[in-house]
CSV table of C-alpha atoms and ligand atoms in Angstrom, one decimal:
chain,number,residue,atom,x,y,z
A,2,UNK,CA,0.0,0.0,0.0
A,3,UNK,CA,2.8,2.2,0.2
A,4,UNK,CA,3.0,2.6,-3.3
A,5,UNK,CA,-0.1,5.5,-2.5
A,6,UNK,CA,1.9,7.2,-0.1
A,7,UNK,CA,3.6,10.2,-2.4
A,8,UNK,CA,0.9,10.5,-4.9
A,9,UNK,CA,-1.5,11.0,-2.6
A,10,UNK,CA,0.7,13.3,-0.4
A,11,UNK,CA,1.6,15.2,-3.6
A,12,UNK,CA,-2.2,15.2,-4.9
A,13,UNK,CA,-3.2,17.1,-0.9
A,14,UNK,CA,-0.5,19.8,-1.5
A,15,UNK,CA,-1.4,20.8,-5.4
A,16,UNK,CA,-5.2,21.1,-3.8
A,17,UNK,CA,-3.8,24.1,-2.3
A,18,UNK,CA,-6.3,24.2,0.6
A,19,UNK,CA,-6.0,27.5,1.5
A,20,UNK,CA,-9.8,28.1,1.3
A,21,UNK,CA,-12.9,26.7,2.8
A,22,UNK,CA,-13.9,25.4,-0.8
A,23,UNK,CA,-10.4,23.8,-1.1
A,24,UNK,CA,-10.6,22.2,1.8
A,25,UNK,CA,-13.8,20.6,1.4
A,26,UNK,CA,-13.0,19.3,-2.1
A,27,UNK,CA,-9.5,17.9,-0.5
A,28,UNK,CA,-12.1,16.2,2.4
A,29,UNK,CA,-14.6,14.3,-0.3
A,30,UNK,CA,-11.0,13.0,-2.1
A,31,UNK,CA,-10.0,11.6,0.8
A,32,UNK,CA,-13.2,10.0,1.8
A,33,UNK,CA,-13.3,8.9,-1.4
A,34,UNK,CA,-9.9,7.1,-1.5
A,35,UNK,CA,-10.8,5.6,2.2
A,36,UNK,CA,-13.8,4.3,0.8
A,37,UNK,CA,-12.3,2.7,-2.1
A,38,UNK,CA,-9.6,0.9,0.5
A,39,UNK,CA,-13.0,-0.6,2.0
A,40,UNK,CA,-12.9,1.3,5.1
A,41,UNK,CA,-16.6,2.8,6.8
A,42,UNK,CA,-16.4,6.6,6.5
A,43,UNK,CA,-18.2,9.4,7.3
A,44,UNK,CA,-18.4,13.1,6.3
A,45,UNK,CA,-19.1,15.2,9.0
A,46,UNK,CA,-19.7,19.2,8.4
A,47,UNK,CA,-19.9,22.1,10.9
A,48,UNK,CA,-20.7,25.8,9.7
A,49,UNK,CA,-19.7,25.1,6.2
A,50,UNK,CA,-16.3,22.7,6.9
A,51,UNK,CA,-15.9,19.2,6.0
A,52,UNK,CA,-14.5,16.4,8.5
A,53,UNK,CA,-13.6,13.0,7.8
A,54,UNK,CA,-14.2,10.1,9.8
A,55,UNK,CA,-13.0,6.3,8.8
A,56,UNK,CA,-13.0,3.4,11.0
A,57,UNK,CA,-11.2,0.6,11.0
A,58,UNK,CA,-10.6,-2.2,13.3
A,59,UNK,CA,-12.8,-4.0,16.7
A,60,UNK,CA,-15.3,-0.9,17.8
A,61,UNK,CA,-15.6,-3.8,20.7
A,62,UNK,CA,-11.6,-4.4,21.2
A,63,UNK,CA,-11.4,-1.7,24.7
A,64,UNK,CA,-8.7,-0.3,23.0
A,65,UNK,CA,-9.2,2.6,20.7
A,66,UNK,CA,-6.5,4.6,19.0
A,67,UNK,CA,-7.3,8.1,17.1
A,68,UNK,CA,-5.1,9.0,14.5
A,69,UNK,CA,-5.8,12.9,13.9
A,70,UNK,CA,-4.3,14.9,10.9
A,71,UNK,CA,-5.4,18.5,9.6
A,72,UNK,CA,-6.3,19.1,5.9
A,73,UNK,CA,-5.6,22.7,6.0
A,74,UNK,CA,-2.3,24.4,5.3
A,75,UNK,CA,-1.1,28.4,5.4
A,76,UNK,CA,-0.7,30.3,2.4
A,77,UNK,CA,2.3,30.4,-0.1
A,78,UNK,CA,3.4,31.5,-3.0
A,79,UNK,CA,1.7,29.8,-5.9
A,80,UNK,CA,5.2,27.6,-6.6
A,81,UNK,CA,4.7,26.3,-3.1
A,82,UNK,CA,2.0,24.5,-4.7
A,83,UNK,CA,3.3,22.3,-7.2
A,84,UNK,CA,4.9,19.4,-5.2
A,85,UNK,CA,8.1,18.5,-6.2
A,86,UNK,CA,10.4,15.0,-5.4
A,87,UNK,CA,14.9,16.4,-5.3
A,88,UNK,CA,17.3,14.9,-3.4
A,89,UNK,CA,14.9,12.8,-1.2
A,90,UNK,CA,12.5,15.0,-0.3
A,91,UNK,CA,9.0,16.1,-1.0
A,92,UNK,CA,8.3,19.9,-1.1
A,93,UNK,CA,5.3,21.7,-1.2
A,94,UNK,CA,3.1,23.8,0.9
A,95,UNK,CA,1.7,21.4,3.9
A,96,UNK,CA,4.3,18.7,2.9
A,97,UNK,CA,5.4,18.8,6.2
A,98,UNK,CA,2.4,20.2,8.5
A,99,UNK,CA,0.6,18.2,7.6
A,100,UNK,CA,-0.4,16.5,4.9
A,101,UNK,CA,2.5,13.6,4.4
A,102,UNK,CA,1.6,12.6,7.8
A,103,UNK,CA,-2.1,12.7,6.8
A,104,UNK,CA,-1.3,10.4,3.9
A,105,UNK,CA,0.5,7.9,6.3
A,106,UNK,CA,-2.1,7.8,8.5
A,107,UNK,CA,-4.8,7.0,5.5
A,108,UNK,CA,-2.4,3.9,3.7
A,109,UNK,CA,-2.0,3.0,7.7
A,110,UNK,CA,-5.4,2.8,8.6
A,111,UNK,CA,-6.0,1.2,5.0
A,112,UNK,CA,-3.4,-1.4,6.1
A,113,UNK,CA,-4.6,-2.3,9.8
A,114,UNK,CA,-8.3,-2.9,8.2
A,115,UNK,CA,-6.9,-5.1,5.6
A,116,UNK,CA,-4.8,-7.0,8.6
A,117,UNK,CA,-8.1,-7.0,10.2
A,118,UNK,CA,-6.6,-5.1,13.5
A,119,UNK,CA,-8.1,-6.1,17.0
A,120,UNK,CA,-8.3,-3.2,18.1
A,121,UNK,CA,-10.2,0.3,17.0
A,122,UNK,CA,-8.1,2.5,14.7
A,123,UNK,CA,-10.8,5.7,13.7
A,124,UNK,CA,-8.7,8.3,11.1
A,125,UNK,CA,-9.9,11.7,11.6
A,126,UNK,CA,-9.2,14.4,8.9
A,127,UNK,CA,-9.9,17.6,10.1
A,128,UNK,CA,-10.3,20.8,8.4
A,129,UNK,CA,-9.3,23.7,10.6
A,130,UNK,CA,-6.0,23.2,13.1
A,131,UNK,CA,-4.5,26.2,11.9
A,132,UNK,CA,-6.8,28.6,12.7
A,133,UNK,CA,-8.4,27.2,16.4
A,134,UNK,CA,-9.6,23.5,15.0
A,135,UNK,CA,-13.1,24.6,16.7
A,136,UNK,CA,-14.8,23.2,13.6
A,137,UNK,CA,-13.0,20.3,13.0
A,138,UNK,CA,-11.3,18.0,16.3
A,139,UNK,CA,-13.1,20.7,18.3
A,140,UNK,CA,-16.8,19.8,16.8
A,141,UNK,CA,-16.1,15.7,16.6
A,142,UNK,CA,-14.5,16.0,20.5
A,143,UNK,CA,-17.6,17.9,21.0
A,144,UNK,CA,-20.2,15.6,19.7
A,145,UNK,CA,-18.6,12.9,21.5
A,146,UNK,CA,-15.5,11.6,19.8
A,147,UNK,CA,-13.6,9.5,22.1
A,148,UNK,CA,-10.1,7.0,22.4
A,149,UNK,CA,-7.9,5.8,24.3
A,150,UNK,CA,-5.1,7.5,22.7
A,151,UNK,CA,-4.6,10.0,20.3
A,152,UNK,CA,-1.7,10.8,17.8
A,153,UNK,CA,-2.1,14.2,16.1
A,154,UNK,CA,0.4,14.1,12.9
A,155,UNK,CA,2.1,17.4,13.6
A,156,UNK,CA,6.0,17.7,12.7
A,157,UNK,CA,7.7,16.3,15.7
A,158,UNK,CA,10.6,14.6,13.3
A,159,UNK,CA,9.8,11.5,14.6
A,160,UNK,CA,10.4,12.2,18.3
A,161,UNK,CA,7.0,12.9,20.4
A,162,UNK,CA,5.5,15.9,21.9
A,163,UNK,CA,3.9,14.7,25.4
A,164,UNK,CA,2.8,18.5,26.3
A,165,UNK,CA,1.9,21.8,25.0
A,166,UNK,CA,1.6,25.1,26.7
A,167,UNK,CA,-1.9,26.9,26.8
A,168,UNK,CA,-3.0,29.8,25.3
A,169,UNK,CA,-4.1,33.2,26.6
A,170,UNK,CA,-4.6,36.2,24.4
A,171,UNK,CA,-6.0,39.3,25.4
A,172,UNK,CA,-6.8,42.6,24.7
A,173,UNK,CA,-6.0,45.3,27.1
A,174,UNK,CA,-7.3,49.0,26.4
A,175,UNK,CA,-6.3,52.1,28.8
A,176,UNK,CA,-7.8,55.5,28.4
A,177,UNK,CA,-7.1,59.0,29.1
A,178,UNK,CA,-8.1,62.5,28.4
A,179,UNK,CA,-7.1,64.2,25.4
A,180,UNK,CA,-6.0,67.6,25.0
A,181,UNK,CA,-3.7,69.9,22.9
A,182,UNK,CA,-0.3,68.1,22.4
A,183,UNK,CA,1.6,71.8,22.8
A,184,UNK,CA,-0.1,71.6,26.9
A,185,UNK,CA,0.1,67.5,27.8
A,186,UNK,CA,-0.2,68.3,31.2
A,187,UNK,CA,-4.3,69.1,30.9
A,188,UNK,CA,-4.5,66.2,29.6
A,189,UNK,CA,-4.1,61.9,30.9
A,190,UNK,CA,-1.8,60.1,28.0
A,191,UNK,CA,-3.3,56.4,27.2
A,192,UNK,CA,-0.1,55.1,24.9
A,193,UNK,CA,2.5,55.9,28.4
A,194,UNK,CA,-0.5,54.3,30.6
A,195,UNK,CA,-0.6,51.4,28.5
A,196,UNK,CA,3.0,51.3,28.1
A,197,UNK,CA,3.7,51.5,32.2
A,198,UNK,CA,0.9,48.2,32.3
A,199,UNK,CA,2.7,46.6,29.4
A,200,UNK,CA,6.5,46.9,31.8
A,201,UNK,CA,4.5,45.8,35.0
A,202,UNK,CA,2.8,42.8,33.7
A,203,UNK,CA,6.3,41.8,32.2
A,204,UNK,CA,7.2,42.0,35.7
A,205,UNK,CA,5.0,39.1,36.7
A,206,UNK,CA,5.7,35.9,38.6
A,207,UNK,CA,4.6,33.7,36.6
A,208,UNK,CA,6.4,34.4,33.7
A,209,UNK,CA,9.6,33.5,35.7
A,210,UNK,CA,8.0,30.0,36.2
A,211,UNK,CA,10.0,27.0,34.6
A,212,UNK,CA,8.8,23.4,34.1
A,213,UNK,CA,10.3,19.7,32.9
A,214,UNK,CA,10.0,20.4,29.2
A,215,UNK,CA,10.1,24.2,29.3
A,216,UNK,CA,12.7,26.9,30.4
A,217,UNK,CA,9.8,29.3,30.6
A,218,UNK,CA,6.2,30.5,29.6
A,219,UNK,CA,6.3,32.9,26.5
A,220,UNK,CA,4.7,36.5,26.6
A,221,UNK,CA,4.7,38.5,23.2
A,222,UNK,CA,3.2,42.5,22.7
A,223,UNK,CA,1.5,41.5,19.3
A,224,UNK,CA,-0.1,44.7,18.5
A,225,UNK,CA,-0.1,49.0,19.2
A,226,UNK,CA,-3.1,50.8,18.6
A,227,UNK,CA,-3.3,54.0,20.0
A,228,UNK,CA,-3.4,57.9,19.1
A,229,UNK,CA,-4.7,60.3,16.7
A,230,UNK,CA,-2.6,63.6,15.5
A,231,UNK,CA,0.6,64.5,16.5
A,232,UNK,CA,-0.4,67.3,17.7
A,233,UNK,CA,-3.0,65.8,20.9
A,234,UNK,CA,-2.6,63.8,24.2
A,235,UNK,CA,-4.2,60.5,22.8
A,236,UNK,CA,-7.3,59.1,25.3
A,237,UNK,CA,-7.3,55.7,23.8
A,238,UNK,CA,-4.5,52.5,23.6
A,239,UNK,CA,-5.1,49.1,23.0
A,240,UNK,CA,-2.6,46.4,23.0
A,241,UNK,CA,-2.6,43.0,22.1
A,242,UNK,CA,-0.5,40.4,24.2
A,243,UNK,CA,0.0,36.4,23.2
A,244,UNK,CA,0.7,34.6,26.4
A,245,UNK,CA,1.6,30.5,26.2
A,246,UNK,CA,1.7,29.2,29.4
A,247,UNK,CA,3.5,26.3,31.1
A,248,UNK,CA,0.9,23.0,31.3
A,249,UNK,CA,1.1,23.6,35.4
A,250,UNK,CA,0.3,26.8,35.5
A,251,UNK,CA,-3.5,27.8,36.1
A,252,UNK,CA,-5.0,30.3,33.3
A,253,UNK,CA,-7.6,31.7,35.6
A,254,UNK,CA,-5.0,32.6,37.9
A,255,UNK,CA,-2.3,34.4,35.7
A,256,UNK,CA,-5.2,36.2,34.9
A,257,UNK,CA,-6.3,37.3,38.2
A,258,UNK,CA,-2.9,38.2,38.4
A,259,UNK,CA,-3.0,40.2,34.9
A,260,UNK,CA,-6.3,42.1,36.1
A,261,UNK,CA,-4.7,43.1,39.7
A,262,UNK,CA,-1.5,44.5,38.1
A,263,UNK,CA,-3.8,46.3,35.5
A,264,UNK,CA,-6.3,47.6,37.2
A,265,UNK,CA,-7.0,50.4,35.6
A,266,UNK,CA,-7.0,49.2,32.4
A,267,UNK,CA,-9.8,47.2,30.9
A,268,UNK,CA,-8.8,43.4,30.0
A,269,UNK,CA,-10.7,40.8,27.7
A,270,UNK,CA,-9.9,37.6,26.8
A,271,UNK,CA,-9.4,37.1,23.0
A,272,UNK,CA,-9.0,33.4,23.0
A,273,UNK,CA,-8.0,30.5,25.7
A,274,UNK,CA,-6.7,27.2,24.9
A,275,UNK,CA,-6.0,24.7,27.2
A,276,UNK,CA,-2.4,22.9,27.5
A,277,UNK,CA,-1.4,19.7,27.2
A,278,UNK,CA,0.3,17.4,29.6
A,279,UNK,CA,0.2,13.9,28.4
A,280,UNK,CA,1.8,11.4,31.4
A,281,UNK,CA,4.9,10.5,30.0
A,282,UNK,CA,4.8,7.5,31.0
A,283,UNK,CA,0.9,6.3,29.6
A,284,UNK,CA,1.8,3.3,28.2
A,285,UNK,CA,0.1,3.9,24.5
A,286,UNK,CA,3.0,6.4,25.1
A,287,UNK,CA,5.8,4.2,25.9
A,288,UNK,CA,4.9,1.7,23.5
A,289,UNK,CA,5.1,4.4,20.8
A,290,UNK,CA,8.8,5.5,22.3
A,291,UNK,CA,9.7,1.4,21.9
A,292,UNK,CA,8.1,1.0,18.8
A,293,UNK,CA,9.7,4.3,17.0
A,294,UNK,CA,13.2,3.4,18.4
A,295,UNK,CA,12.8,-0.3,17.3
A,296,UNK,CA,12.8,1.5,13.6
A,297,UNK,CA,15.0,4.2,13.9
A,298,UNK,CA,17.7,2.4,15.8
A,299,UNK,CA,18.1,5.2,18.3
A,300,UNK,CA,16.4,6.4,21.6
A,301,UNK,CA,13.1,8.6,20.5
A,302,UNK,CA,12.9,12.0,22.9
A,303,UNK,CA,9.7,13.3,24.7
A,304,UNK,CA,9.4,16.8,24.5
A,305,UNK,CA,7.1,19.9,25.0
A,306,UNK,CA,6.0,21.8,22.1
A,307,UNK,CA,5.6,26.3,22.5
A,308,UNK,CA,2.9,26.2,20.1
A,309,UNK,CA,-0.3,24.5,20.5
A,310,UNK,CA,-2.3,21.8,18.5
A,311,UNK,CA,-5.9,20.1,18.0
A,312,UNK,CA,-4.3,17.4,20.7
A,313,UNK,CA,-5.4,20.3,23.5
A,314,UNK,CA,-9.3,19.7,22.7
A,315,UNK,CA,-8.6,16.0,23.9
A,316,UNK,CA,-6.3,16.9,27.0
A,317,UNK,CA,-9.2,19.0,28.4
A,318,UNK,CA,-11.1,15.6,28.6
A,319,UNK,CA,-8.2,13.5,30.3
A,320,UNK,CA,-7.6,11.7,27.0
A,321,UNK,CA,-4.0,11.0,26.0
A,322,UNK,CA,-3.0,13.0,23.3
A,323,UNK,CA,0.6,13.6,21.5
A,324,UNK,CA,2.0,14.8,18.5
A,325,UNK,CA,4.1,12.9,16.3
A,326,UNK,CA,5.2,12.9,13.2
A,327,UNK,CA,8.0,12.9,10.3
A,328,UNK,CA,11.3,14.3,9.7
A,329,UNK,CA,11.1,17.9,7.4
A,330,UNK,CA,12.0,21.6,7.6
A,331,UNK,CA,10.7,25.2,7.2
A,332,UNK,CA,7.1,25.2,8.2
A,333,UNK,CA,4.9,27.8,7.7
A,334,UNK,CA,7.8,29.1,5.7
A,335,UNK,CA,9.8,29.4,1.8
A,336,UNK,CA,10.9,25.7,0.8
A,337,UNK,CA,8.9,23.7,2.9
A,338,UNK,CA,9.6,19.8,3.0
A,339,UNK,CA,9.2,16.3,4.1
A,340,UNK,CA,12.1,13.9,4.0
A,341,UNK,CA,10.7,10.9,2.0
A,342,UNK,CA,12.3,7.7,3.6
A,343,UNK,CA,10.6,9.8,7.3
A,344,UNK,CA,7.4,9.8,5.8
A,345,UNK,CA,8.0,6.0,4.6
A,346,UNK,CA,9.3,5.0,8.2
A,347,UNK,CA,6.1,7.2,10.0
A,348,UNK,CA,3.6,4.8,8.1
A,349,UNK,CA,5.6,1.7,8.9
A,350,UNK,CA,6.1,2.7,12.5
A,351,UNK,CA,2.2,3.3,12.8
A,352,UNK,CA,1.4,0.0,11.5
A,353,UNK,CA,4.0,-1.7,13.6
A,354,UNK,CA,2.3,0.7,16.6
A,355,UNK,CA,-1.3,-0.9,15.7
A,356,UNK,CA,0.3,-4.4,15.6
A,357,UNK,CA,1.6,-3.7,18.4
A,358,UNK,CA,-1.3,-2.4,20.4
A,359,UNK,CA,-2.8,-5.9,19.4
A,360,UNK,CA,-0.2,-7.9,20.8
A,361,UNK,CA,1.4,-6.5,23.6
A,362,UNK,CA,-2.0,-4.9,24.8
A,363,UNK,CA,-5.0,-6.7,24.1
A,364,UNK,CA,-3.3,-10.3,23.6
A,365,UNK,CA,-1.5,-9.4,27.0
A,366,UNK,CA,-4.4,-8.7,28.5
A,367,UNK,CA,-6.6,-11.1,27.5
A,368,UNK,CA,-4.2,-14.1,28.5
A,369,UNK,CA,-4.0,-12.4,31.9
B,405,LIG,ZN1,0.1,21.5,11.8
């Protein structure tokens, strides 16, 4: 089955989904290919956007592994587009994150329903990680999707994310009186308010907080708005801050915190994600660390990722969720790529992973 691997990687980058349409049309291709391999698949949409659900597998086995991978990509340049095989690898926009782990994880599931796999493998294609995944692993998490595992295809080159920070954005907004910028003292100026905030919640403790996979939280000023003419005392600053906290930290109380120090400023919260923390030693976990290294011949690291993924709508519900996935450079970026004999090895060590689930797991138990 491997033999599908690079054309259908290569056919999910020239799709160029970019847009909603795109995306949609890149969903029904996939369901149709799943189909084709045999495999009982749904389409499922929510406010216009297209998942994909195949099953494969015992529903009955106890043991159920989700295999997650996002459809959508960010934009490039129109070359980006046009896959192309040099030197061993496959570029193209999404080659890496995500879609030549998404085509491993179709031939895989293909292959464990073909080997008739005891346990449940369900593949779910989703069509909105990159901005929020509310309407793709968000909706299906919502309307009940559940596993006892879950691997989210992300580019990990082959090693495995465990944890994630969270996510806090908000929008802060000081005011103050304007008046004629030749008299600033009749007037109150918002920008130096906001800027005085901005240095004393920089100050705060729990950005100085460290953790096992991280050295510290992050804390970025995204974006200024603030002021009129040059010539007045602006009333009116909003600024935009991107905070990823550490998995032990508490969101609602970083915020208190944020709210104390800025008390005279008016806060809202633009978005919130939770973080992960996976237990590194689950044993769907540990049996993926053995499994990878049995392949690659050396020891596979867990690590923490600074950005988040769809794996953090799974977290919030105790479910076991990592990222993993092949070796490849420049995401998000010029000259994006996935290193072909990775993406060969990924869908061999996820098939080995499924076998293995069987016979270490279920066998195991079952003789118990
Ligand atoms: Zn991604």
């Amino acid at each position: 089955m491997e033999k599908f691997l690079i054309p259908l990687a290569s056919d999910l980058i020239r799709m160029k989904n970019t847009s909603r349409e795109a995306i949609n049309k890149s969903a029904e291709y996939c369901a149709n290919w799943l189909l084709k391999q045999g495999l009982s698949v749904k389409v499922v949409e929510n406010k216009g956007l297209k998942s994909v659900v195949a099953t494969a597998g015992q529903p009955d086995s106890g043991k159920t592994l989700i295999l997650n991978g996002h459809l959508d990509v960010v934009p490039g340049e129109e070359s980006d587009f046009i896959p192309r095989v040099e030197a061993g690898k496959l570029f193209g926009r999404g080659s890496y994150d995500m879609l030549g782990a998404v085509a491993a994880m179709m031939v895989a599931t293909a292959e464990a329903a073909k080997q008739n796999a005891s346990c449940q493998i369900i593949l779910q294609l989703v069509p909105d990680e990159e901005t929020g995944g509310a309407h793709g692993t968000g909706f299906l998490v919502e309307e009940g999707a559940r596993g006892d595992f879950v691997i989210c295809g992300e580019p990990t080159n082959l090693q495995i994310a465990v944890q994630a920070k969270g996510v806090l954005q908000l929008l802060l907004e000081t005011s103050g009186i304007a008046a004629h910028g030749s008299r600033p003292w009749l007037g109150k100026n918002a920008i130096t308010h906001a800027f005085e905030t901005y240095k004393r919640i920089e100050q705060l403790e729990f950005l100085q907080a460290s953790s096992t996979f991280f050295p510290n939280p992050s804390f970025n000023l995204a974006k200024v708005a603030g002021g009129g003419a040059i010539n007045q005392v602006p009333d009116h600053c909003a600024f935009y801050l991107d905070i990823r906290y550490l998995p032990n930290q508490d969101a609602d109380r970083i915020l208190d915190q944020i709210r104390q120090t800025a008390s005279d400023a008016s806060v809202t919260v633009l978005q919130q994600g939770a973080p992960v923390q996976t237990d590194e030693n689950d044993r769907f976990v540990r049996l993926l660390q053995q499994t990878t290294s049995e392949f690659t011949g050396s020891s596979v690291r867990l690590f923490g990722q600074d950005g988040s993924a769809d794996t953090r709508y799974y977290a919030r519900h105790a479910i076991p969720a990592i990222e993993f996935g092949p070796i490849g450079a420049n995401h998000h970026g010029p000259d994006e790529f996935v290193d072909i004999d990775s993406l060969y090895l990924y869908q061999r060590i996820l098939n080995r992973f499924i076998t293995n689930i069987d016979e270490r797991m279920i066998l195991h138990e079952t003789e118990k």
